[in-house]
PDB file of C-alpha atoms and ligand atoms in Angstrom:
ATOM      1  CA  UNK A   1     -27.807 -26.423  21.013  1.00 84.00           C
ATOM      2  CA  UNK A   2     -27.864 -23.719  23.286  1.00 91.00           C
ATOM      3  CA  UNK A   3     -28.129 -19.562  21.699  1.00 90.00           C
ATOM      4  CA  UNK A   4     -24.536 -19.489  23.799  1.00 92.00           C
ATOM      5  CA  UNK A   5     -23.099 -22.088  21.529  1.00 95.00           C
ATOM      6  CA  UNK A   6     -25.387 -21.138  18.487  1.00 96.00           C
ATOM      7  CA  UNK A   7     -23.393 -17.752  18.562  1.00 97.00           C
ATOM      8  CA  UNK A   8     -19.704 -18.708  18.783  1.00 97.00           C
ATOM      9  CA  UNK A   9     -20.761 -20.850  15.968  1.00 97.00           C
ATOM     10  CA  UNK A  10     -22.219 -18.110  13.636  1.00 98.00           C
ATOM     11  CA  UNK A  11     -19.326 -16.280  15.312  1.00 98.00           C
ATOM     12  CA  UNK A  12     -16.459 -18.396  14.127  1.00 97.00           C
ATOM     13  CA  UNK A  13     -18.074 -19.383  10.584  1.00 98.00           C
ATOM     14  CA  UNK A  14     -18.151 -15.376  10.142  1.00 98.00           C
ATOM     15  CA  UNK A  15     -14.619 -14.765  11.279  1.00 97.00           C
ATOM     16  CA  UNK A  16     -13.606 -17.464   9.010  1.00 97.00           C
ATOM     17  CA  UNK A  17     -15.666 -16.316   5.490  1.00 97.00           C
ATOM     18  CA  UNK A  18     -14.876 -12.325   6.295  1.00 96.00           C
ATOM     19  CA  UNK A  19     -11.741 -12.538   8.602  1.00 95.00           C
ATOM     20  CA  UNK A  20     -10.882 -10.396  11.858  1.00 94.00           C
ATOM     21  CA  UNK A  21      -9.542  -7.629  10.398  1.00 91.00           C
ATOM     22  CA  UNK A  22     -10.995  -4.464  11.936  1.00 86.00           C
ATOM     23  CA  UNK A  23     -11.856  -2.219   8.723  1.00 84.00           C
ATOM     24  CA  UNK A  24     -14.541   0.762   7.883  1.00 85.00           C
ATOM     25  CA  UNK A  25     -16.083   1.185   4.678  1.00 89.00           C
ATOM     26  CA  UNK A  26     -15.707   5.158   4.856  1.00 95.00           C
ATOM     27  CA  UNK A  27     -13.113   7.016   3.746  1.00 97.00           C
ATOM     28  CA  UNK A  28     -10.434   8.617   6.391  1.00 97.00           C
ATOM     29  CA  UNK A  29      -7.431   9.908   7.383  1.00 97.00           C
ATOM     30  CA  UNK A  30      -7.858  10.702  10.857  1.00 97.00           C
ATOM     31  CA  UNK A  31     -10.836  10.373  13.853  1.00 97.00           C
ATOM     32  CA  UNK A  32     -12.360  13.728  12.675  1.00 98.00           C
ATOM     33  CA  UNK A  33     -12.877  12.766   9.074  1.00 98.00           C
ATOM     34  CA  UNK A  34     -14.228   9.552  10.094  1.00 98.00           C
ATOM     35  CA  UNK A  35     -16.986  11.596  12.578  1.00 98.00           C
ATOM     36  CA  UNK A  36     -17.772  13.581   9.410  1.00 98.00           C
ATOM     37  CA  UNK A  37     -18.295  10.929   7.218  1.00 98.00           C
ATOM     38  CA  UNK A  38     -20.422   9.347   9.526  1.00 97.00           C
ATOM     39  CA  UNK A  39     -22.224  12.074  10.267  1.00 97.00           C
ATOM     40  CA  UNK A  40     -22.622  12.073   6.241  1.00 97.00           C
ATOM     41  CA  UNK A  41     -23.816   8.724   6.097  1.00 95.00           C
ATOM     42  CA  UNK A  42     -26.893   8.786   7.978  1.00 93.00           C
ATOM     43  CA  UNK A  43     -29.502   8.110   4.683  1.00 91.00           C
ATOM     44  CA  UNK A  44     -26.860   7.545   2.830  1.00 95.00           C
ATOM     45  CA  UNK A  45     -24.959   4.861   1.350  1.00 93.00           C
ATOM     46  CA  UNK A  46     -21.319   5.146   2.451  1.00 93.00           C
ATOM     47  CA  UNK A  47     -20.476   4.901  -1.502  1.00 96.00           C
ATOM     48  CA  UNK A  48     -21.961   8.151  -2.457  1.00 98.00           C
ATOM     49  CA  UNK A  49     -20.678   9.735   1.142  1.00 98.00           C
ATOM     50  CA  UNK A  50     -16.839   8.612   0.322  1.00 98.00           C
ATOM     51  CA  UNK A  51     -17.400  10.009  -3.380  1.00 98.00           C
ATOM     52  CA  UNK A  52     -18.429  13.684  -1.270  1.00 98.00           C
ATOM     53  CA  UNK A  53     -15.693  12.918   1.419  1.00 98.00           C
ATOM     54  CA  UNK A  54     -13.196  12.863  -1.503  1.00 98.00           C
ATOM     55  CA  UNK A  55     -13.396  16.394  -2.786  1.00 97.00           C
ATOM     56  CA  UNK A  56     -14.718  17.699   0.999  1.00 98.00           C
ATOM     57  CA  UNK A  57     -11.783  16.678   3.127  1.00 98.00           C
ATOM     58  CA  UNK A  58      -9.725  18.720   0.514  1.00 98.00           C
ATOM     59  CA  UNK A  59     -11.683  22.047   0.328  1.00 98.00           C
ATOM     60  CA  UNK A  60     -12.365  21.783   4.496  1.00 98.00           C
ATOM     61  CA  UNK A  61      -8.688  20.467   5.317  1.00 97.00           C
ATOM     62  CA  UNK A  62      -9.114  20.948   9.176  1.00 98.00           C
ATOM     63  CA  UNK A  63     -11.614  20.867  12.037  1.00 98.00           C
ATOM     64  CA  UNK A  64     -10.979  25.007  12.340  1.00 98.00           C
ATOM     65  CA  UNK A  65     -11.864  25.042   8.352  1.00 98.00           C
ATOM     66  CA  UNK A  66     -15.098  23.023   9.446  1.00 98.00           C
ATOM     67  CA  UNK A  67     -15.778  25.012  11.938  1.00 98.00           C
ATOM     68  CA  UNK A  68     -15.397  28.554  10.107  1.00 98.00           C
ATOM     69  CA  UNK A  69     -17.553  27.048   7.227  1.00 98.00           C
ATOM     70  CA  UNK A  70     -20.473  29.437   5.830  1.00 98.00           C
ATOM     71  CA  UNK A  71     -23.331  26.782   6.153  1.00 98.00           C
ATOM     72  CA  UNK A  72     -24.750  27.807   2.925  1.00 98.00           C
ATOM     73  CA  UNK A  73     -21.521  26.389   1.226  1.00 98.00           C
ATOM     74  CA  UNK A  74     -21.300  23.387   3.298  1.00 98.00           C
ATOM     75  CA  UNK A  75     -24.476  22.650   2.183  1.00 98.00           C
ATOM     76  CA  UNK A  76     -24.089  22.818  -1.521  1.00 98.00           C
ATOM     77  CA  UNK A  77     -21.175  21.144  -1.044  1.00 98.00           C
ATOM     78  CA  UNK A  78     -22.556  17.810   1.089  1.00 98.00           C
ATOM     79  CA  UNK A  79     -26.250  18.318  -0.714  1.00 97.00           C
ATOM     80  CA  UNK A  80     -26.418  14.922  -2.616  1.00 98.00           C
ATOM     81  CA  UNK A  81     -25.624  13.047   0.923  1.00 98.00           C
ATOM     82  CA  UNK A  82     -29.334  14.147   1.389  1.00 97.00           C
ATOM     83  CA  UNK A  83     -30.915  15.836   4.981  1.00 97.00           C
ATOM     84  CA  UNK A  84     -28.081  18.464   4.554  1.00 98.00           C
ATOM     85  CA  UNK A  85     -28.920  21.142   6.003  1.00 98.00           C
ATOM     86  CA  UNK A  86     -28.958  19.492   9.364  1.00 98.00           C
ATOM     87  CA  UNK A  87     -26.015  17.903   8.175  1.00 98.00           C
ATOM     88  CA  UNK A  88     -24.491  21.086   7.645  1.00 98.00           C
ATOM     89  CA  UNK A  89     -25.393  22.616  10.946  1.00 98.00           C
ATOM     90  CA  UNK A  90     -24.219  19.785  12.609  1.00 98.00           C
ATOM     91  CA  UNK A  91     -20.738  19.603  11.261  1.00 98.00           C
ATOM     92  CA  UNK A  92     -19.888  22.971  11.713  1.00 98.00           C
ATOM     93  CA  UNK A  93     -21.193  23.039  15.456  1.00 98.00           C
ATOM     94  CA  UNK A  94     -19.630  19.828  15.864  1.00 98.00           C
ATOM     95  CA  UNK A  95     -16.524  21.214  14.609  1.00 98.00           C
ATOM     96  CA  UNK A  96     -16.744  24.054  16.881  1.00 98.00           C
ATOM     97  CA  UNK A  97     -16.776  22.304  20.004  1.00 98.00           C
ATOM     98  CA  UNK A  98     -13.786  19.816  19.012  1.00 98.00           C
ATOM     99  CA  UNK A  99     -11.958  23.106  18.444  1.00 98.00           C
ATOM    100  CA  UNK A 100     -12.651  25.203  21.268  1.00 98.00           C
ATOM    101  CA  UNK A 101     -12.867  22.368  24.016  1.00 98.00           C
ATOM    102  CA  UNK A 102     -11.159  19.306  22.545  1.00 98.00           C
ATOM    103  CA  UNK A 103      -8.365  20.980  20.941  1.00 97.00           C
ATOM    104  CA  UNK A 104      -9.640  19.375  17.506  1.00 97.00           C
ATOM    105  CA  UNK A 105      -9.082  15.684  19.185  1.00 97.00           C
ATOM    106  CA  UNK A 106     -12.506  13.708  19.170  1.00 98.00           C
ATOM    107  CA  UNK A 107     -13.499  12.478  22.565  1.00 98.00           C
ATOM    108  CA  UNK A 108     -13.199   8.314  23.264  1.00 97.00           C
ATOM    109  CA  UNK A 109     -15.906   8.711  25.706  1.00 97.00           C
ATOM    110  CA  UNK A 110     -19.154   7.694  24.596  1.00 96.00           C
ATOM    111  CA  UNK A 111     -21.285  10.252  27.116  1.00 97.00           C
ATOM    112  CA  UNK A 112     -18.451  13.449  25.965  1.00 98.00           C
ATOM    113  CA  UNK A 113     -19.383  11.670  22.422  1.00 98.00           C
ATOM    114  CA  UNK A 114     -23.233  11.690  22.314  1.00 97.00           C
ATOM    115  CA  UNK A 115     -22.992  14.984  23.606  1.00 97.00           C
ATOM    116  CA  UNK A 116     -21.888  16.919  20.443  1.00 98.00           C
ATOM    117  CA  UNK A 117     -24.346  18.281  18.001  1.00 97.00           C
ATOM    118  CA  UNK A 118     -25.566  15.433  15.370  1.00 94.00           C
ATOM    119  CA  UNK A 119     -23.845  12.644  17.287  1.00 97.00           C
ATOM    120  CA  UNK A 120     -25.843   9.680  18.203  1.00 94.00           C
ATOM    121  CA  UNK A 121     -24.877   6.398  19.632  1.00 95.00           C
ATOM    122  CA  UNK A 122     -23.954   4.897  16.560  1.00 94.00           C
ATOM    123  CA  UNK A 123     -22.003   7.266  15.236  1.00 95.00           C
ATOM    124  CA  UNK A 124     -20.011   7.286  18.701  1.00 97.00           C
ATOM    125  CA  UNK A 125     -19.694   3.779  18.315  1.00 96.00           C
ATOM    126  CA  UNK A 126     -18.155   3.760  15.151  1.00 95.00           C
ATOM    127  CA  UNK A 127     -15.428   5.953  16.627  1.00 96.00           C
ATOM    128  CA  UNK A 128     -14.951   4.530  19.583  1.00 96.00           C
ATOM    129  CA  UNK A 129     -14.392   0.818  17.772  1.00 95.00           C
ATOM    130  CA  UNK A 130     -12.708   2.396  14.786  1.00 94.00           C
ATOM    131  CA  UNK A 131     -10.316   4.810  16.203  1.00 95.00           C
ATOM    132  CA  UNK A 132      -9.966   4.050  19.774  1.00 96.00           C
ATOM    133  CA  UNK A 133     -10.487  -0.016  19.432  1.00 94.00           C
ATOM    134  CA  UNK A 134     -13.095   0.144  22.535  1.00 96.00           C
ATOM    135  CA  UNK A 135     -14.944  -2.365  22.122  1.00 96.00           C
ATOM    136  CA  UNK A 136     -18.497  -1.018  20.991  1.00 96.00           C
ATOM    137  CA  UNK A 137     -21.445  -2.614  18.882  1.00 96.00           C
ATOM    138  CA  UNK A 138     -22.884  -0.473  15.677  1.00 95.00           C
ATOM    139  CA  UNK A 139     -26.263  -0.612  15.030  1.00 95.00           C
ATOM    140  CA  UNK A 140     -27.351   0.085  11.517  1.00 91.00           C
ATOM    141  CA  UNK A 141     -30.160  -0.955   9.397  1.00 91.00           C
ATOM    142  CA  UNK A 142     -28.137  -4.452   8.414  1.00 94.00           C
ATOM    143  CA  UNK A 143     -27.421  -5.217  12.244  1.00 96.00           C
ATOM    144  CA  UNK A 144     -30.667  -4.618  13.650  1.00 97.00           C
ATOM    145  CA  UNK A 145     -32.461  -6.764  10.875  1.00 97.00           C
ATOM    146  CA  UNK A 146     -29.856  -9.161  10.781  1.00 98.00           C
ATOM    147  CA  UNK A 147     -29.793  -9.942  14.118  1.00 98.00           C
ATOM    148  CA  UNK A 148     -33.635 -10.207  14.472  1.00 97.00           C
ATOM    149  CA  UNK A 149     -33.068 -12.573  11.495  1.00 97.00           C
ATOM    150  CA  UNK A 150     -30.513 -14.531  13.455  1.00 97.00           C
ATOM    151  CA  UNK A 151     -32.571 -14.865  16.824  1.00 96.00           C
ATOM    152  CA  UNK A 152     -30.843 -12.482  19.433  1.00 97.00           C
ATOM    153  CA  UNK A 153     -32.905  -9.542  19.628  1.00 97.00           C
ATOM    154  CA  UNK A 154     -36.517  -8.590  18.617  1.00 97.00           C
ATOM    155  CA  UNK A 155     -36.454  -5.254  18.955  1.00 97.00           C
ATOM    156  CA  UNK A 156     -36.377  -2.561  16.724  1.00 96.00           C
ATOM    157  CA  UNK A 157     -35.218   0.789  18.421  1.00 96.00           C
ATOM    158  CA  UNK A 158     -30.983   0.944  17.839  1.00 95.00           C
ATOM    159  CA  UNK A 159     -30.312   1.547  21.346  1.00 95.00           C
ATOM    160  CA  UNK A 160     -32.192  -1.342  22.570  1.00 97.00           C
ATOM    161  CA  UNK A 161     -30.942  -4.174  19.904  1.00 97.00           C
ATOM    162  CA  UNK A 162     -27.373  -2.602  21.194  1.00 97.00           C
ATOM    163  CA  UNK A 163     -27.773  -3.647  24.505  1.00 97.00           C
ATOM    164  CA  UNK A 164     -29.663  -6.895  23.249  1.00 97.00           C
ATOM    165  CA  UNK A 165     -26.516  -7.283  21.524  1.00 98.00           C
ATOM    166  CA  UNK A 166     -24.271  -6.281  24.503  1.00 97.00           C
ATOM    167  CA  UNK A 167     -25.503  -9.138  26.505  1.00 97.00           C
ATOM    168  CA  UNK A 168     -25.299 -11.923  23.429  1.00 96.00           C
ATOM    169  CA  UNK A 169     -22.392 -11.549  21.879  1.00 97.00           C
ATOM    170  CA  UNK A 170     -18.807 -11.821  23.295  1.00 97.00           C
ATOM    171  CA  UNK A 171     -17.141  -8.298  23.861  1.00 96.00           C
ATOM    172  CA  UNK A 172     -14.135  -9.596  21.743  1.00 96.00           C
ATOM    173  CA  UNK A 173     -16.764  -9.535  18.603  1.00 97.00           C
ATOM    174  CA  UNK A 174     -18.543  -6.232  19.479  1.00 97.00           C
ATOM    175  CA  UNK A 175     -16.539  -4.697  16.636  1.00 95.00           C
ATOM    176  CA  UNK A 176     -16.545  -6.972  14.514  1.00 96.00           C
ATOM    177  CA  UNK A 177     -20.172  -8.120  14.357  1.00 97.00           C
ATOM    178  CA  UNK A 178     -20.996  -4.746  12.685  1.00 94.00           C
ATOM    179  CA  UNK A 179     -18.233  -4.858  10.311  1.00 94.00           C
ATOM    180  CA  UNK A 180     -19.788  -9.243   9.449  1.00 96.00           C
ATOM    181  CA  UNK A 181     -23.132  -8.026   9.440  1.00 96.00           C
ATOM    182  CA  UNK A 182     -22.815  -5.273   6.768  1.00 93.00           C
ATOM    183  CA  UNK A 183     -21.010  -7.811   4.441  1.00 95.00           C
ATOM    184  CA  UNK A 184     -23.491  -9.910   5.197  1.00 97.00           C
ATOM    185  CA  UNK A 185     -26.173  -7.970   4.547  1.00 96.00           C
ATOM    186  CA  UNK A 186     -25.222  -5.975   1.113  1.00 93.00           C
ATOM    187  CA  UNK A 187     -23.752  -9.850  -0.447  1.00 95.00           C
ATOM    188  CA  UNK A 188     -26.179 -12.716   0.867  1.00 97.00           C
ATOM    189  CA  UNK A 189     -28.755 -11.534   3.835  1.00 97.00           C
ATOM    190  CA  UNK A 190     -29.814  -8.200   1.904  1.00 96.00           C
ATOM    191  CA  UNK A 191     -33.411  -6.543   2.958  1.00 94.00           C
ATOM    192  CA  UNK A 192     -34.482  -6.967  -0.686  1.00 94.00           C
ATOM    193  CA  UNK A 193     -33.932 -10.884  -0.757  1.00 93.00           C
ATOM    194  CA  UNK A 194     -31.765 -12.667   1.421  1.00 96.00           C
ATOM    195  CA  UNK A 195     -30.473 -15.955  -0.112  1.00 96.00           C
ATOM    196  CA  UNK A 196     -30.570 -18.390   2.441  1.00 96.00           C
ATOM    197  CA  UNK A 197     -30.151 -21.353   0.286  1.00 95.00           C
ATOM    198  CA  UNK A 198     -26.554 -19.839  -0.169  1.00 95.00           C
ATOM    199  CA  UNK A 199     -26.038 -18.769   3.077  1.00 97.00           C
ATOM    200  CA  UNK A 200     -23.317 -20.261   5.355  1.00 97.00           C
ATOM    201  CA  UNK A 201     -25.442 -19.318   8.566  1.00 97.00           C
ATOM    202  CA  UNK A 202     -28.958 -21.005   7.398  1.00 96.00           C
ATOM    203  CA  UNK A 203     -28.187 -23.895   9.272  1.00 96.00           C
ATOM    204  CA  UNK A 204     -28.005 -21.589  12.783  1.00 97.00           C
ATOM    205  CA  UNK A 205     -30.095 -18.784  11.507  1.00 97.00           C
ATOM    206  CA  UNK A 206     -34.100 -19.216  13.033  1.00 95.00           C
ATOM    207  CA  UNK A 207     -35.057 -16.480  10.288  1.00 93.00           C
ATOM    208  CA  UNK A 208     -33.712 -18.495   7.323  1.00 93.00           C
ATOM    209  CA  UNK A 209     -36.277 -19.162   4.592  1.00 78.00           C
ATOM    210  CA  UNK A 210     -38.642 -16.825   6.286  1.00 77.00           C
ATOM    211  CA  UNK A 211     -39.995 -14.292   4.396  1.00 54.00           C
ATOM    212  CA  UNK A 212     -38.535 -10.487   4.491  1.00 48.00           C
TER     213      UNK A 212
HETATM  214  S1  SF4 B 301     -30.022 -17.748   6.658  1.00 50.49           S
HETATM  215 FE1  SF4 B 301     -31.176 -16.237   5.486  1.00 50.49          FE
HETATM  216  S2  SF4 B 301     -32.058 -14.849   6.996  1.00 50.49           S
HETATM  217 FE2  SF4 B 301     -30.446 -16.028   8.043  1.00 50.49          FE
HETATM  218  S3  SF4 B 301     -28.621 -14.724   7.884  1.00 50.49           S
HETATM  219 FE3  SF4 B 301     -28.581 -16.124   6.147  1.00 50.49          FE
HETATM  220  S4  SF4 B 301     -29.592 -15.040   4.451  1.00 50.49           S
HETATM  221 FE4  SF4 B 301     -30.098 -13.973   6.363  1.00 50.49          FE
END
């Protein structure tokens, strides 16, 4: 079988055990929240960041009350997502610049993206698939191992299985294969032990039975 086929296979077996529905596991009313809680969930399982997220997006109810945060505050108040002091600073600069030049929107474009403070590639990815349905591929620790797992990348650096990725898979599942690869990866593939003899991919998948 050829990898092209191999992948609209695992691509259409996925589809069909976790559907197409585009959906985010954080918490969020509108594109800004969703930056912050991404932001938030770097280290952090997006559980404990939509249990923060809950009381957070009440108290700060605005980019501008974001942006006028005193940092000391904001960081009680995000502590137990862990690294939060940079957090902290990054938010509230963040927030700064989507007041003063973005008129609180958040930017589609990935360079305009990456360029405000704590904003990596991923995180602009999640926005730009999530809220502006661009089609964009979201590497996190399930999608980089994963896909080694599965064959179409070997590397290890985010940016470099994303454009691994770019090249594989179909730009009408660039979305999607984050969303299938986190369900994936916290139900059958997980880091601990994956359970290929229950997996519906093992059959396509050159990592199955392998060791971690
Ligand atoms: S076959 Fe095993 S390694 Fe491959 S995706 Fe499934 S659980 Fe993960």
């Amino acid at each position: 079988m050829t990898d092209k086929n191999r992948i609209k296979k695992i691509l259409t077996i996925l589809d069909a055990e976790y559907g197409t529905e585009v959906r985010t596991y954080l918490d969020h009313n509108s594109a800004w929240q969703l930056l912050i809680a991404t932001i938030l969930s770097a280290q952090c399982t997006d559980a404990r960041v939509n249990i923060v997220t809950k009381d957070l997006f009440k108290k700060y109810s605005s980019v501008k009350a974001f942006a006028d945060a005193d940092l000391q505050e904001l960081e009680q108040d995000i502590h137990s997502t862990g690294f939060y002091h940079n957090k902290a600073k990054n938010i509230i600069a963040c927030c700064r610049i989507l007041h003063d030049k973005y008129n609180d929107k958040v930017p589609c474009d990935i360079d305009e993206l990456t360029k405000l403070p704590g904003v990596g590639r991923k995180t602009a990815n999640v926005i730009r698939g999530n809220i502006y349905n661009e089609p964009s591929i979201v590497v996190d620790t399930h999608v980089g191992r994963i896909s080694r797992k599965l064959g179409l990348t070997k590397e290890t650096d985010p940016v470099k299985v994303e454009y691994d990725l770019m090249e594989k898979i179909p730009k009408d599942h660039w979305i999607l294969w984050n969303l299938h690869l986190i369900t994936l990866g916290r139900s059958i593939c997980t880091a601990r032990k994956p359970d290929c003899e229950q997996c519906f991919l093992k059959k396509l998948c050159p990592g199955a039975m392998q060791s971690k």
